[in-house]
Short mmCIF file of C-alpha atoms in Angstrom, two decimals:
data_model
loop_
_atom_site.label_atom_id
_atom_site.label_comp_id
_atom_site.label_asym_id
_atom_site.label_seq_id
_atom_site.Cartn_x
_atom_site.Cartn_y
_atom_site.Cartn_z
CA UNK Q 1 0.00 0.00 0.00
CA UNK Q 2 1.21 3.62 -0.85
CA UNK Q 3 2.24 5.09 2.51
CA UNK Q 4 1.20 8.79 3.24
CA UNK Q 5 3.61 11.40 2.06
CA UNK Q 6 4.93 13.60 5.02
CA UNK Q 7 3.00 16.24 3.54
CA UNK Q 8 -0.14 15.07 3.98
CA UNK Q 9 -2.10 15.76 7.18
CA UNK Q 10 -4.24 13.61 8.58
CA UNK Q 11 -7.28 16.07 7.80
CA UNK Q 12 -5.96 15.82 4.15
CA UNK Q 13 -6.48 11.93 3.90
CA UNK Q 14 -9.56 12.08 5.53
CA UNK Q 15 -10.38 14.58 2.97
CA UNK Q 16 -9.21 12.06 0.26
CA UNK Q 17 -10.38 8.75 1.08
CA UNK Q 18 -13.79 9.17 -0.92
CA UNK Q 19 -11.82 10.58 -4.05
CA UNK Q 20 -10.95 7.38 -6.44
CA UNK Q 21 -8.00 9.35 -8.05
CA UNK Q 22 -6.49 10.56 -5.34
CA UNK Q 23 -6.65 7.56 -2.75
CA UNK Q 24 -6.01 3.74 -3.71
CA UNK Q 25 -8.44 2.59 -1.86
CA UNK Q 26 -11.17 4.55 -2.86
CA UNK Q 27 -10.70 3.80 -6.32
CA UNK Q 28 -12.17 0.07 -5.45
CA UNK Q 29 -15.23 1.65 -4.14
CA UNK Q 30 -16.34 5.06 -5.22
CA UNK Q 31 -17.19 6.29 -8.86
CA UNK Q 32 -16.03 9.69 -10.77
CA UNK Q 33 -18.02 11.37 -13.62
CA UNK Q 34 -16.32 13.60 -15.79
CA UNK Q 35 -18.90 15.96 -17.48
CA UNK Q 36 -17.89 16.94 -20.93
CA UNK Q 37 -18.25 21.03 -20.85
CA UNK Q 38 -15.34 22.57 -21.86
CA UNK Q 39 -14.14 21.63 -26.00
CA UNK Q 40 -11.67 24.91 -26.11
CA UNK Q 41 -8.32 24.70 -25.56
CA UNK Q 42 -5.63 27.08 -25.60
CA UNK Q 43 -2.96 25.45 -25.58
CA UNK Q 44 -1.25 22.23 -27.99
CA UNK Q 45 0.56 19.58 -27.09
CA UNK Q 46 2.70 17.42 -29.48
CA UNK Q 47 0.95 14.18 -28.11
CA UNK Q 48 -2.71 15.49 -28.89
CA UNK Q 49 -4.82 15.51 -31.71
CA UNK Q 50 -8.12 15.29 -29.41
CA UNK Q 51 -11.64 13.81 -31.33
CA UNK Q 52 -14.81 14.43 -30.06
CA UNK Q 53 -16.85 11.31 -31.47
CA UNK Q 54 -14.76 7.82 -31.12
CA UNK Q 55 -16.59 6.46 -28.38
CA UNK Q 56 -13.98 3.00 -28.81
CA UNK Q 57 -11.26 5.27 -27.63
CA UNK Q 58 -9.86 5.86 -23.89
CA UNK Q 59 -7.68 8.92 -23.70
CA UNK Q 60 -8.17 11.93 -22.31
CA UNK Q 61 -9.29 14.96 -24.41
CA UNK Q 62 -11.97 12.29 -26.16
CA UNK Q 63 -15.69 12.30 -25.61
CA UNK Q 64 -18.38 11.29 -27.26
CA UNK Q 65 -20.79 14.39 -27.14
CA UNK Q 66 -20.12 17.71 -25.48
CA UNK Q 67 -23.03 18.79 -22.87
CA UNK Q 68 -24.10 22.56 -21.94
CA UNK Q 69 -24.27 23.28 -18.43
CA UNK Q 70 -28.09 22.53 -18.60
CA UNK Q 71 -27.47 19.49 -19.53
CA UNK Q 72 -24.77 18.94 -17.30
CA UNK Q 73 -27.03 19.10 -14.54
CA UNK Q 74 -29.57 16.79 -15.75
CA UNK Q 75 -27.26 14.27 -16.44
CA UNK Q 76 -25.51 14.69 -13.03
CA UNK Q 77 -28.52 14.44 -10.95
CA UNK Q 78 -29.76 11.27 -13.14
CA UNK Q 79 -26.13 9.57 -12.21
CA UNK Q 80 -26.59 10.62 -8.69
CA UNK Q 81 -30.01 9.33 -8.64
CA UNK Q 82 -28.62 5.33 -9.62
CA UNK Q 83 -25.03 5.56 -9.12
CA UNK Q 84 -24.87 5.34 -5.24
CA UNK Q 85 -21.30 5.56 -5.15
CA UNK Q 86 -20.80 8.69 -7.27
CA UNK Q 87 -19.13 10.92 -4.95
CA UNK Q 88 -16.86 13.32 -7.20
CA UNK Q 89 -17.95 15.31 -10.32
CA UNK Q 90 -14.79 16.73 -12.44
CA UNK Q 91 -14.53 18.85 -15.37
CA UNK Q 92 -11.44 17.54 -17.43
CA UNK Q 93 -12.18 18.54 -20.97
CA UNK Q 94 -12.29 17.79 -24.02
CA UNK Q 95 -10.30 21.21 -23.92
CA UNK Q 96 -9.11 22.80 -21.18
CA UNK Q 97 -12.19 23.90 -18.51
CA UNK Q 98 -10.31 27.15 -17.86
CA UNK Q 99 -10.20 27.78 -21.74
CA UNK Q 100 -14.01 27.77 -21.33
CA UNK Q 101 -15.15 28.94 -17.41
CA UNK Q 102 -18.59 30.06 -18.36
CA UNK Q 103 -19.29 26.93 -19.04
CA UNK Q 104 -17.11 25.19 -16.21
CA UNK Q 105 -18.42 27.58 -13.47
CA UNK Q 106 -21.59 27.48 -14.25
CA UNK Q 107 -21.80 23.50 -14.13
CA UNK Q 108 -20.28 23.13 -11.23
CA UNK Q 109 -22.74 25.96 -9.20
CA UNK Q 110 -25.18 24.04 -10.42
CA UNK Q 111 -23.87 20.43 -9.23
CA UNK Q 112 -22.87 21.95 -6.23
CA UNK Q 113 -26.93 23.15 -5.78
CA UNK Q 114 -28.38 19.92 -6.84
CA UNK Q 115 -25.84 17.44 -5.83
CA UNK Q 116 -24.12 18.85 -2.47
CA UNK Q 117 -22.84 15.51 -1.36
CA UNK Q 118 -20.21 14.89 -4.33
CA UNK Q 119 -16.93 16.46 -4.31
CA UNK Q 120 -15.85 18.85 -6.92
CA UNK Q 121 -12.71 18.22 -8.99
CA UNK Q 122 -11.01 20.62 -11.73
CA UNK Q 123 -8.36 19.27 -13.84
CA UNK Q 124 -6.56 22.44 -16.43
CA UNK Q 125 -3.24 23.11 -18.19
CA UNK Q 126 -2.78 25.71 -15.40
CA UNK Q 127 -2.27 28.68 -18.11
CA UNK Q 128 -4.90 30.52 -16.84
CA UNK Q 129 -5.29 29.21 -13.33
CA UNK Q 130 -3.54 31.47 -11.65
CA UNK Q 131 -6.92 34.13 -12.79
CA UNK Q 132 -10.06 31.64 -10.85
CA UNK Q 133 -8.53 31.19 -7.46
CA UNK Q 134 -10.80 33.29 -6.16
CA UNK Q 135 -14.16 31.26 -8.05
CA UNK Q 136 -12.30 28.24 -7.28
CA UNK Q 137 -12.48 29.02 -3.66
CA UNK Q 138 -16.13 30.29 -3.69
CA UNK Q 139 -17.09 27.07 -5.32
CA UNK Q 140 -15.38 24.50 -2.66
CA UNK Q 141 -14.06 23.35 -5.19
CA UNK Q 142 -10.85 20.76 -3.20
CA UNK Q 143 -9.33 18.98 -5.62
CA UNK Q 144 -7.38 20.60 -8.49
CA UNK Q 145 -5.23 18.65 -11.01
CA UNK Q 146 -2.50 20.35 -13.15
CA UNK Q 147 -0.92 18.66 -15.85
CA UNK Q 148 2.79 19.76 -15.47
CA UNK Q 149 5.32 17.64 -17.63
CA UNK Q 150 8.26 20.32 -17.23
CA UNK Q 151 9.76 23.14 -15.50
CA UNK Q 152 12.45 23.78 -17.56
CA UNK Q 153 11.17 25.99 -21.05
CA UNK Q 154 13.90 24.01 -22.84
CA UNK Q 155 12.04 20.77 -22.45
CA UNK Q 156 8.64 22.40 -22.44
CA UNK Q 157 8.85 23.26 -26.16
CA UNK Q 158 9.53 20.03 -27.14
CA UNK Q 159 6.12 19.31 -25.92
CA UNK Q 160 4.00 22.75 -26.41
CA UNK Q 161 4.32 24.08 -29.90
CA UNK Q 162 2.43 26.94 -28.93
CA UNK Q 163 0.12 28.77 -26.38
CA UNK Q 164 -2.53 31.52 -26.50
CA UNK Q 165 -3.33 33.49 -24.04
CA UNK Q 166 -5.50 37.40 -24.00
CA UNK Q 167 -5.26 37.00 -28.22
CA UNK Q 168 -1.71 36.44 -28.58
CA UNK Q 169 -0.12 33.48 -29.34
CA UNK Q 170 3.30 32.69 -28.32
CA UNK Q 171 5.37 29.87 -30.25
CA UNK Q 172 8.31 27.86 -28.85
CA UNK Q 173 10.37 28.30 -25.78
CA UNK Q 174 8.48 31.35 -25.02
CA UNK Q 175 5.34 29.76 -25.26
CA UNK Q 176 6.62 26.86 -22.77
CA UNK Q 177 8.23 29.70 -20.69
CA UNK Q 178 4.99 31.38 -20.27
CA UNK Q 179 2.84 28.09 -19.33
CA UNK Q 180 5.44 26.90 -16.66
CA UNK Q 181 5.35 30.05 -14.78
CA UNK Q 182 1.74 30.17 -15.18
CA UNK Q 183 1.27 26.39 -13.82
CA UNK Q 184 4.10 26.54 -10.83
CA UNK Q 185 1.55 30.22 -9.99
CA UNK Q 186 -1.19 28.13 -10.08
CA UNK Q 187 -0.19 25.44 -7.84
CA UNK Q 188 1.43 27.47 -5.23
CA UNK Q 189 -1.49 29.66 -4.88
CA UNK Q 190 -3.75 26.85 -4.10
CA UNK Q 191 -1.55 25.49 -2.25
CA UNK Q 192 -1.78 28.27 0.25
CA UNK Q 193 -5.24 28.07 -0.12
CA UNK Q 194 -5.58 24.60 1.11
CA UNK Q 195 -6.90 23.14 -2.08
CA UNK Q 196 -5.46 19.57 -2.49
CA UNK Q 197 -3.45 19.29 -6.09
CA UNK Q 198 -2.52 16.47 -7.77
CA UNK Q 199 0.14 16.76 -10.39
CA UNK Q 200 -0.22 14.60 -13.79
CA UNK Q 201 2.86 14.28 -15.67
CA UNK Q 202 3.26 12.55 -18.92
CA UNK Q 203 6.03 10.97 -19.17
CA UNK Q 204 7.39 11.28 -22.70
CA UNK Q 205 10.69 9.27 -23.68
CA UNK Q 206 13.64 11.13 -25.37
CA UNK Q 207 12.07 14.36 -23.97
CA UNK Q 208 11.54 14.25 -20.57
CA UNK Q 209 11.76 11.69 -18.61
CA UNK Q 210 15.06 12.69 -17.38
CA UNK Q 211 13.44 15.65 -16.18
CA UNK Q 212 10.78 14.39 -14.54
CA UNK Q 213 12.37 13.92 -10.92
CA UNK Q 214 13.22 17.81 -11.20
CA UNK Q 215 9.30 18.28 -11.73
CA UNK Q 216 8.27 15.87 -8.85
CA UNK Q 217 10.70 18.04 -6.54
CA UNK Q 218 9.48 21.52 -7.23
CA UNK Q 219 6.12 20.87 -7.08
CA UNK Q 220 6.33 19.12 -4.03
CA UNK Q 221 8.31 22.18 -2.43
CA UNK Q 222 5.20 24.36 -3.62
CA UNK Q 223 2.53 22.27 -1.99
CA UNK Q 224 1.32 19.15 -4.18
CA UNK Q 225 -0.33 16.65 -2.60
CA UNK Q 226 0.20 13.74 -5.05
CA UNK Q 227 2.11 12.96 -8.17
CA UNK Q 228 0.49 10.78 -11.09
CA UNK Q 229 3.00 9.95 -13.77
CA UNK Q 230 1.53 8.41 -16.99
CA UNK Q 231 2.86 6.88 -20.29
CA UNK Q 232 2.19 8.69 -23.50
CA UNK Q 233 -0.10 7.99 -25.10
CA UNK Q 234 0.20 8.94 -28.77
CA UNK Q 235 -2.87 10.14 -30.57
CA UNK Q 236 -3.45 9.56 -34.06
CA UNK Q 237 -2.39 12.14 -36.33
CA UNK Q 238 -0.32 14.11 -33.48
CA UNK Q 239 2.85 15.45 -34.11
CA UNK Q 240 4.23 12.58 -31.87
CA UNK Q 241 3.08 10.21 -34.30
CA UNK Q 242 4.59 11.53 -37.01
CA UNK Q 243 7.79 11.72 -35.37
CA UNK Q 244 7.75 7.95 -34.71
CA UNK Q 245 7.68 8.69 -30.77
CA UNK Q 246 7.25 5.73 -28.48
CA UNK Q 247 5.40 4.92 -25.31
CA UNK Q 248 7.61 3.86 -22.43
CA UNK Q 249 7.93 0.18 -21.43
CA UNK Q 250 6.05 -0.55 -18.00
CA UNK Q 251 9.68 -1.21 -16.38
CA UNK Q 252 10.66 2.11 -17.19
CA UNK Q 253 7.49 3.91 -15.75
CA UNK Q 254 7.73 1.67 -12.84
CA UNK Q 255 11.37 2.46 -12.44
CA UNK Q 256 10.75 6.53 -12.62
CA UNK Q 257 7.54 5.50 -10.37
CA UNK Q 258 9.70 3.95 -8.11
CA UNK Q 259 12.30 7.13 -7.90
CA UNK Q 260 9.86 9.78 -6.97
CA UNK Q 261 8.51 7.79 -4.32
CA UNK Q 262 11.71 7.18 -2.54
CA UNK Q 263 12.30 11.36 -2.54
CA UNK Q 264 8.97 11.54 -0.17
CA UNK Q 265 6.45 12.33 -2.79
CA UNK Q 266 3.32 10.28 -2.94
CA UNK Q 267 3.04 8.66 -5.86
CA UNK Q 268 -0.30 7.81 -7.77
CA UNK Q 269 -0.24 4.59 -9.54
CA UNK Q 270 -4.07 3.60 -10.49
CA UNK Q 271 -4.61 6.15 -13.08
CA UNK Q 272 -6.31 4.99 -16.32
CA UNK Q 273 -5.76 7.90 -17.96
CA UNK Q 274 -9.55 8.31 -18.24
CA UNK Q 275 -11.63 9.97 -21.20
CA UNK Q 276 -13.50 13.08 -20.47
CA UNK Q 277 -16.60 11.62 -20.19
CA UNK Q 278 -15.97 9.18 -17.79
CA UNK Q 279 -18.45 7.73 -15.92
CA UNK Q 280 -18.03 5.25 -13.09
CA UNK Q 281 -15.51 3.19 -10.98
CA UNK Q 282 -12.24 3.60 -12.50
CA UNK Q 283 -11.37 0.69 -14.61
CA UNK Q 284 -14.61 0.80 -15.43
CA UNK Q 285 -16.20 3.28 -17.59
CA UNK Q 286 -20.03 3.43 -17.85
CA UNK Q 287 -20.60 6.50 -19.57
CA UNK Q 288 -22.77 4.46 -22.54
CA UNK Q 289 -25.09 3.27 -19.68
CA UNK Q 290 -26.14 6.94 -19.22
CA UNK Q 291 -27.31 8.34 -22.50
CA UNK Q 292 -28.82 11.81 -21.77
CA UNK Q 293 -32.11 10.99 -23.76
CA UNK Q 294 -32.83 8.15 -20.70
CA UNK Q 295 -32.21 10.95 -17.82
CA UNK Q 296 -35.53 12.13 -16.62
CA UNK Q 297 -36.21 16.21 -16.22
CA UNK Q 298 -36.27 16.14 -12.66
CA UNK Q 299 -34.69 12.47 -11.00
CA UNK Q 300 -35.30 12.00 -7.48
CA UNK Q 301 -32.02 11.97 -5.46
CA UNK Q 302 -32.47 10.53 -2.51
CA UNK Q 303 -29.77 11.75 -0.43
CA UNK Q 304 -30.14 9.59 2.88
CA UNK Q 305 -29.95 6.50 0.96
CA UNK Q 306 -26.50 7.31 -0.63
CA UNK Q 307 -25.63 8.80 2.31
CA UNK Q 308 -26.10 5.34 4.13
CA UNK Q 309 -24.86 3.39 0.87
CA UNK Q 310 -21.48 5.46 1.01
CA UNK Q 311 -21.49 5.06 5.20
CA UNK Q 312 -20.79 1.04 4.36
CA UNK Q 313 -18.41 1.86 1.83
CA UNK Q 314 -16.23 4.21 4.26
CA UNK Q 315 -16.40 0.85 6.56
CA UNK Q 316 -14.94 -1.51 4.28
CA UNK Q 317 -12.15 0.71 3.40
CA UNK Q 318 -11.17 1.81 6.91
CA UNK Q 319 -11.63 -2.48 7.49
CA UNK Q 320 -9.12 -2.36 4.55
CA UNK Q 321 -6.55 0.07 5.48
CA UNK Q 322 -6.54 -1.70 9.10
CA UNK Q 323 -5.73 -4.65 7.97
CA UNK Q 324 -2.82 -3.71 5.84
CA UNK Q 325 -1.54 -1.97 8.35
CA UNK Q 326 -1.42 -5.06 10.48
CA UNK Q 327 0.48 -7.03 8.01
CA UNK Q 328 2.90 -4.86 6.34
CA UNK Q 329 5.48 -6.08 3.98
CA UNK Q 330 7.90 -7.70 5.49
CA UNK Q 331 11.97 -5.96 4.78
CA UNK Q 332 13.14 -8.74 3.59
CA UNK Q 333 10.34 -11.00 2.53
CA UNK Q 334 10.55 -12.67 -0.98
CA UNK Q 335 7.63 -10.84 -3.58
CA UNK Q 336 6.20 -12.53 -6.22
CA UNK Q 337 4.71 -10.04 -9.15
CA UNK Q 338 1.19 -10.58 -9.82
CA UNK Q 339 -0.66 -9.67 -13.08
CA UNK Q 340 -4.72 -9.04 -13.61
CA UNK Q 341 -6.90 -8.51 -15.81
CA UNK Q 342 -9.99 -6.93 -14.32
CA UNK Q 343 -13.01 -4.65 -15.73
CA UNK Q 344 -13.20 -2.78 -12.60
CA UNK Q 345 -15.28 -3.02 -8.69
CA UNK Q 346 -12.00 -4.39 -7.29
CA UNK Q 347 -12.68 -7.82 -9.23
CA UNK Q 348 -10.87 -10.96 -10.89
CA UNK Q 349 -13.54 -10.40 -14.04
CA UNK Q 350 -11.26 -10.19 -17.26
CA UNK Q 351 -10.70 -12.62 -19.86
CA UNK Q 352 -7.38 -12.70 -20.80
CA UNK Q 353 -8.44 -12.05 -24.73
CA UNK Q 354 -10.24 -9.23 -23.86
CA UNK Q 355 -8.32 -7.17 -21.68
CA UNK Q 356 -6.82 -3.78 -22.45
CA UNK Q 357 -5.04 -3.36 -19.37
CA UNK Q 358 -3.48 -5.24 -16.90
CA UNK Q 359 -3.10 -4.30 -13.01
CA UNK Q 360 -0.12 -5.28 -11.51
CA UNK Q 361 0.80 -5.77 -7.95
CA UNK Q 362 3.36 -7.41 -5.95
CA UNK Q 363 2.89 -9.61 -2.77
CA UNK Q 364 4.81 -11.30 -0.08
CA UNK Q 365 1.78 -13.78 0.25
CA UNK Q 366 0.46 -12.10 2.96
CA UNK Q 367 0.42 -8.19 2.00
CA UNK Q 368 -0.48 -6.95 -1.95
CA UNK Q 369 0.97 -4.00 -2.67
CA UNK Q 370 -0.26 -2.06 -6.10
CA UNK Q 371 2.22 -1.32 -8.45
CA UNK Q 372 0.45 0.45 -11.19
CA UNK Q 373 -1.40 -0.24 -14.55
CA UNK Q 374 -0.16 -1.88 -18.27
CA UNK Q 375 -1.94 -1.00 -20.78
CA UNK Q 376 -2.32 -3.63 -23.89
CA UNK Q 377 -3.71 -4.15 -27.32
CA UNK Q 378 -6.41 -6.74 -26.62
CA UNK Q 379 -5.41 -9.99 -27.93
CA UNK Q 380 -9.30 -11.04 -29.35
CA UNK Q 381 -10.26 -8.73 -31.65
CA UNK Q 382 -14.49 -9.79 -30.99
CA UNK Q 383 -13.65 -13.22 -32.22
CA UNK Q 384 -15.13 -16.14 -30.04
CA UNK Q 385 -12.41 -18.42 -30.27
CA UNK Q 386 -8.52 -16.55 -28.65
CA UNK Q 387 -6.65 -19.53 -30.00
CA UNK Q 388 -5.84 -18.16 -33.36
CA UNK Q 389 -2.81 -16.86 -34.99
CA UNK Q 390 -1.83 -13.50 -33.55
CA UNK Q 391 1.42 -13.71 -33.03
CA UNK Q 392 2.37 -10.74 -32.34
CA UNK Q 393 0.01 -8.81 -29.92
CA UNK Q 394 0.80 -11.93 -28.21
CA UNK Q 395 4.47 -11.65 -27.65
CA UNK Q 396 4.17 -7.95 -27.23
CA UNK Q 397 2.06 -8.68 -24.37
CA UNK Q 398 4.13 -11.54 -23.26
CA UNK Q 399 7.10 -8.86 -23.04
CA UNK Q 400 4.70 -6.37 -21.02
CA UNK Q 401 4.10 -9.29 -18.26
CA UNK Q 402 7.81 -10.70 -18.84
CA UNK Q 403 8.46 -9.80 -15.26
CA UNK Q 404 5.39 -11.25 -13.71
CA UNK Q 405 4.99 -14.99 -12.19
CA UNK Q 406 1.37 -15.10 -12.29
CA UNK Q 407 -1.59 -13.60 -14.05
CA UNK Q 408 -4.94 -13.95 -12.86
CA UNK Q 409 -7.86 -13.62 -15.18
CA UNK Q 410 -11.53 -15.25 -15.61
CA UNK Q 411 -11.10 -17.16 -18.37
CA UNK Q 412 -8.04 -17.83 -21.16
CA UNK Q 413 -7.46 -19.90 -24.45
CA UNK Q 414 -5.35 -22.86 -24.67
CA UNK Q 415 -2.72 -21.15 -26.79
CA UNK Q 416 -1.83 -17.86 -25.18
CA UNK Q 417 -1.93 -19.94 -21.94
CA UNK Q 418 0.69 -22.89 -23.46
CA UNK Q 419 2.83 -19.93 -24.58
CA UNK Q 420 2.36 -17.63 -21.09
CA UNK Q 421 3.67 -20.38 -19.41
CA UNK Q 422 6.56 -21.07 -21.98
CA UNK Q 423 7.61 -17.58 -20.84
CA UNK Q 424 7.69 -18.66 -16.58
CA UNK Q 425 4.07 -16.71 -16.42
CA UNK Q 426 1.59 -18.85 -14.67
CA UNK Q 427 -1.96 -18.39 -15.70
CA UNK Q 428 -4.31 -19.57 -13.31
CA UNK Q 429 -8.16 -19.05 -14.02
CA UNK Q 430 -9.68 -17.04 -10.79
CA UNK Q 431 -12.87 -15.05 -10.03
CA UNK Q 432 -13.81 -12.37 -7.27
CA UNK Q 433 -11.79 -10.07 -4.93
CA UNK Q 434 -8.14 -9.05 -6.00
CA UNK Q 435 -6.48 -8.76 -3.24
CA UNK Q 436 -8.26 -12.56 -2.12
CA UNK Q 437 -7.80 -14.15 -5.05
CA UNK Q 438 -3.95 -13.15 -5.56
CA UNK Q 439 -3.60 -14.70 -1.79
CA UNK Q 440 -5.37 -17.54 -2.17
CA UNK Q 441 -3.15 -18.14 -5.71
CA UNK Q 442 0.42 -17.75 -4.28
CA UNK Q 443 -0.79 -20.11 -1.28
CA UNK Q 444 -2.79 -22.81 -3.64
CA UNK Q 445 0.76 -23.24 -5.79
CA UNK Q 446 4.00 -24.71 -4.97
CA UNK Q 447 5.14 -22.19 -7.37
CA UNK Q 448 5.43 -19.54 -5.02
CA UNK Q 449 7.30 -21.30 -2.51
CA UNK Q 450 9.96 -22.91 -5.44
CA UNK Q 451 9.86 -19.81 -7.86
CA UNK Q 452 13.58 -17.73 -8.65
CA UNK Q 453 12.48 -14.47 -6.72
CA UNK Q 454 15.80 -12.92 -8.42
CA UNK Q 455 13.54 -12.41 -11.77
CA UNK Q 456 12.30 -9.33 -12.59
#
């Protein structure tokens, strides 16, 4: 389990633990909604070429309709009203909510009128931030996140070809110059504020991931609470792709991952780099199950029911946390890495063929200790039968989980399975809990006790 950051109060987590970004835990229990407001942007980014009607992709800046703030509100009271564990609302696009705060304000004073009991959450570029402290505050609005990927204008405009800001449009380094002062503004005065930030960082090989430790240092020093670092993702028909950039290999995140951790920062590591429509537990996006034709005019919330519901999910997690606690890792204790593939709600539900993403933890088999996400191709393409000839998705996946003994899923063909285990990956058919089912695996096996712990 991540352990608190010195810089974190104990008000602060308690603030937290209901937020599924910003606390582990909560991401196994409560649901986000993103609310798809804001298509400006004033800003580009080499890595973004942002669509607003692919519904089969997950990246941020993609959505499948934009709403107005009218129908914002409808179709945040209709979630409320049958998602019992909604309990944060965020603006995070397609553009950049700043780039568009008539339309970000007003949903929010509107959510925060119908909907008091979810938390409000603002993710921006932080060009303009530094202007809406002040509406920020009058909102209650707690949770800010800032997508900073460097501090140095040298790096920046490998990543930002340009800016615009009050009708002028600044190219370059100057254009990266101007953002980074703007963002480290930003965060520092919310941080005085008391607002919680959580810093995303893409981290973009051959450009900045050397840098990125510098970034995780200053913005700890002005008052982030939490650090997510995420692989690129390259959109299709970005400048990025045209330059033949690559995502980085799930060793190397982990490995950077691992870095800023050890210099005191808490690290996030159960991002799914979520679309701005997002609707749901993360992992788990239900955004299709809530067309805004099916949301009545005026749903009923009622507000001591999901009060209660969301009483018995604060149980389980401090039941959770407590028991972790009482069975930390051992120092020395041998780990075994752990692969799943999961749909979401904290579950063994995958099968292997159709997962997109594994989660990947390590355990000594008493403690299981989240290491992050791995993204994949899927292997079935909507074909019934996973046994056929694809080669290679399967090897490239093979070379994703190279340094895992065991993957868990619900269900797995004959042939990926024959060649998993080829590879010293065991795969071993499982349903329910995570965390009980990667116990109950490592125990059920002599593999654990014989296996090389020196790999990976």
């Amino acid at each position: 389990m991540m352990q608190p950051s010195p810089c974190i109060s104990s008000e602060a987590e308690e603030e937290i633990s209901r937020h599924p970004c910003y606390s582990e835990e909560a991401h196994r229990f409560y649901a986000r909604m993103h609310i798809p407001v804001a298509p400006a942007c004033n800003i580009q980014c080499n890595y973004c070429n942002r669509k607003f009607d692919c519904v089969n992709e997950s990246r941020p800046g993609v959505v499948s309709e934009v709403l107005t703030p009218e129908q914002a509100e409808r179709k945040v009271k209709g979630v409320a009203a049958q998602l019992m564990q909604l309990s944060v609302v965020g603006v995070a696009g397609p553009g950049d909510p700043l780039a568009n705060p008539e339309q970000t304000f007003d949903t929010f004073a509107r959510v925060k009128e119908h909907v008091p009991d979810v938390s409000l959450c603002l993710s921006t570029n932080g060009l303009t931030l530094y202007r809406h402290i002040d509406e920020i505050m009058e909102l209650g609005i707690r949770h800010v996140t800032i997508t900073i990927n460097a501090i140095d204008a040298d790096v920046g405009q490998e990543i930002y070809p340009w800016v615009f800001d009050e009708g002028v449009r600044y190219e370059g380094r100057a254009a990266a110059e101007l953002l980074i002062s703007r963002q480290l503004l930003g965060l520092e005065l919310l941080a005085k504020q008391g607002v919680l930030v959580k810093v995303n960082s893409i981290m973009i090989p051959g450009v900045n991931d050397h840098h990125l430790p510098a970034v995780s240092k200053r913005v700890k020093e002005l008052g982030a609470t939490l650090h997510n670092v995420t692989p690129l993702i390259i959109a299709p028909g970005s400048q990025y792709e045209l330059d033949g950039r690559k995502a980085p290999r799930p060793k190397e995140l982990h490995n950077l991952q691992e870095l800023l951790g050890r210099d005191g920062m808490k690290v996030m590591r159960h991002c799914r780099q979520c679309r701005a429509d997002a609707i749901g537990l993360l992992g788990q996006d239900r955004n299709q199950d809530f067309p805004l034709e099916a949301m009545e005019a005026d749903p009923v919330i009622n507000e001591e029911a999901r009060a209660l519901f969301q009483g018995e999910l604060d149980a389980k997690i401090r039941e959770r946390v407590k028991a972790k606690q009482a069975r930390r890792l051992q120092e020395n204790a041998p780990k075994i890495r752990v692969a799943v593939a999961t749909r979401g709600g904290d579950k063994v539900n995958q099968h292997f063929g159709h997962a997109t993403e594994f989660l990947v933890y390590d355990t000594d088999g008493a403690d299981v200790q989240l290491l992050g996400v791995r993204k994949i191709q899927a292997y079935c393409q909507g074909k019934a039968d996973c046994n056929g000839d694809k080669a290679a998705t399967l090897q490239e996946i093979i070379s994703i989980l190279s340094d895992c003994r065991i993957l868990l899923c619900s269900g797995i063909g004959d042939g990926p399975r024959a060649s998993l285990n080829k590879t010293g990956v065991l795969p071993l058919v499982r349903k329910g809990g995570i965390q009980e089912a990667i116990l109950e695996s490592v125990k059920y096996s002599s593999y654990f006790e014989n296996i090389n712990i020196s790999k990976g």
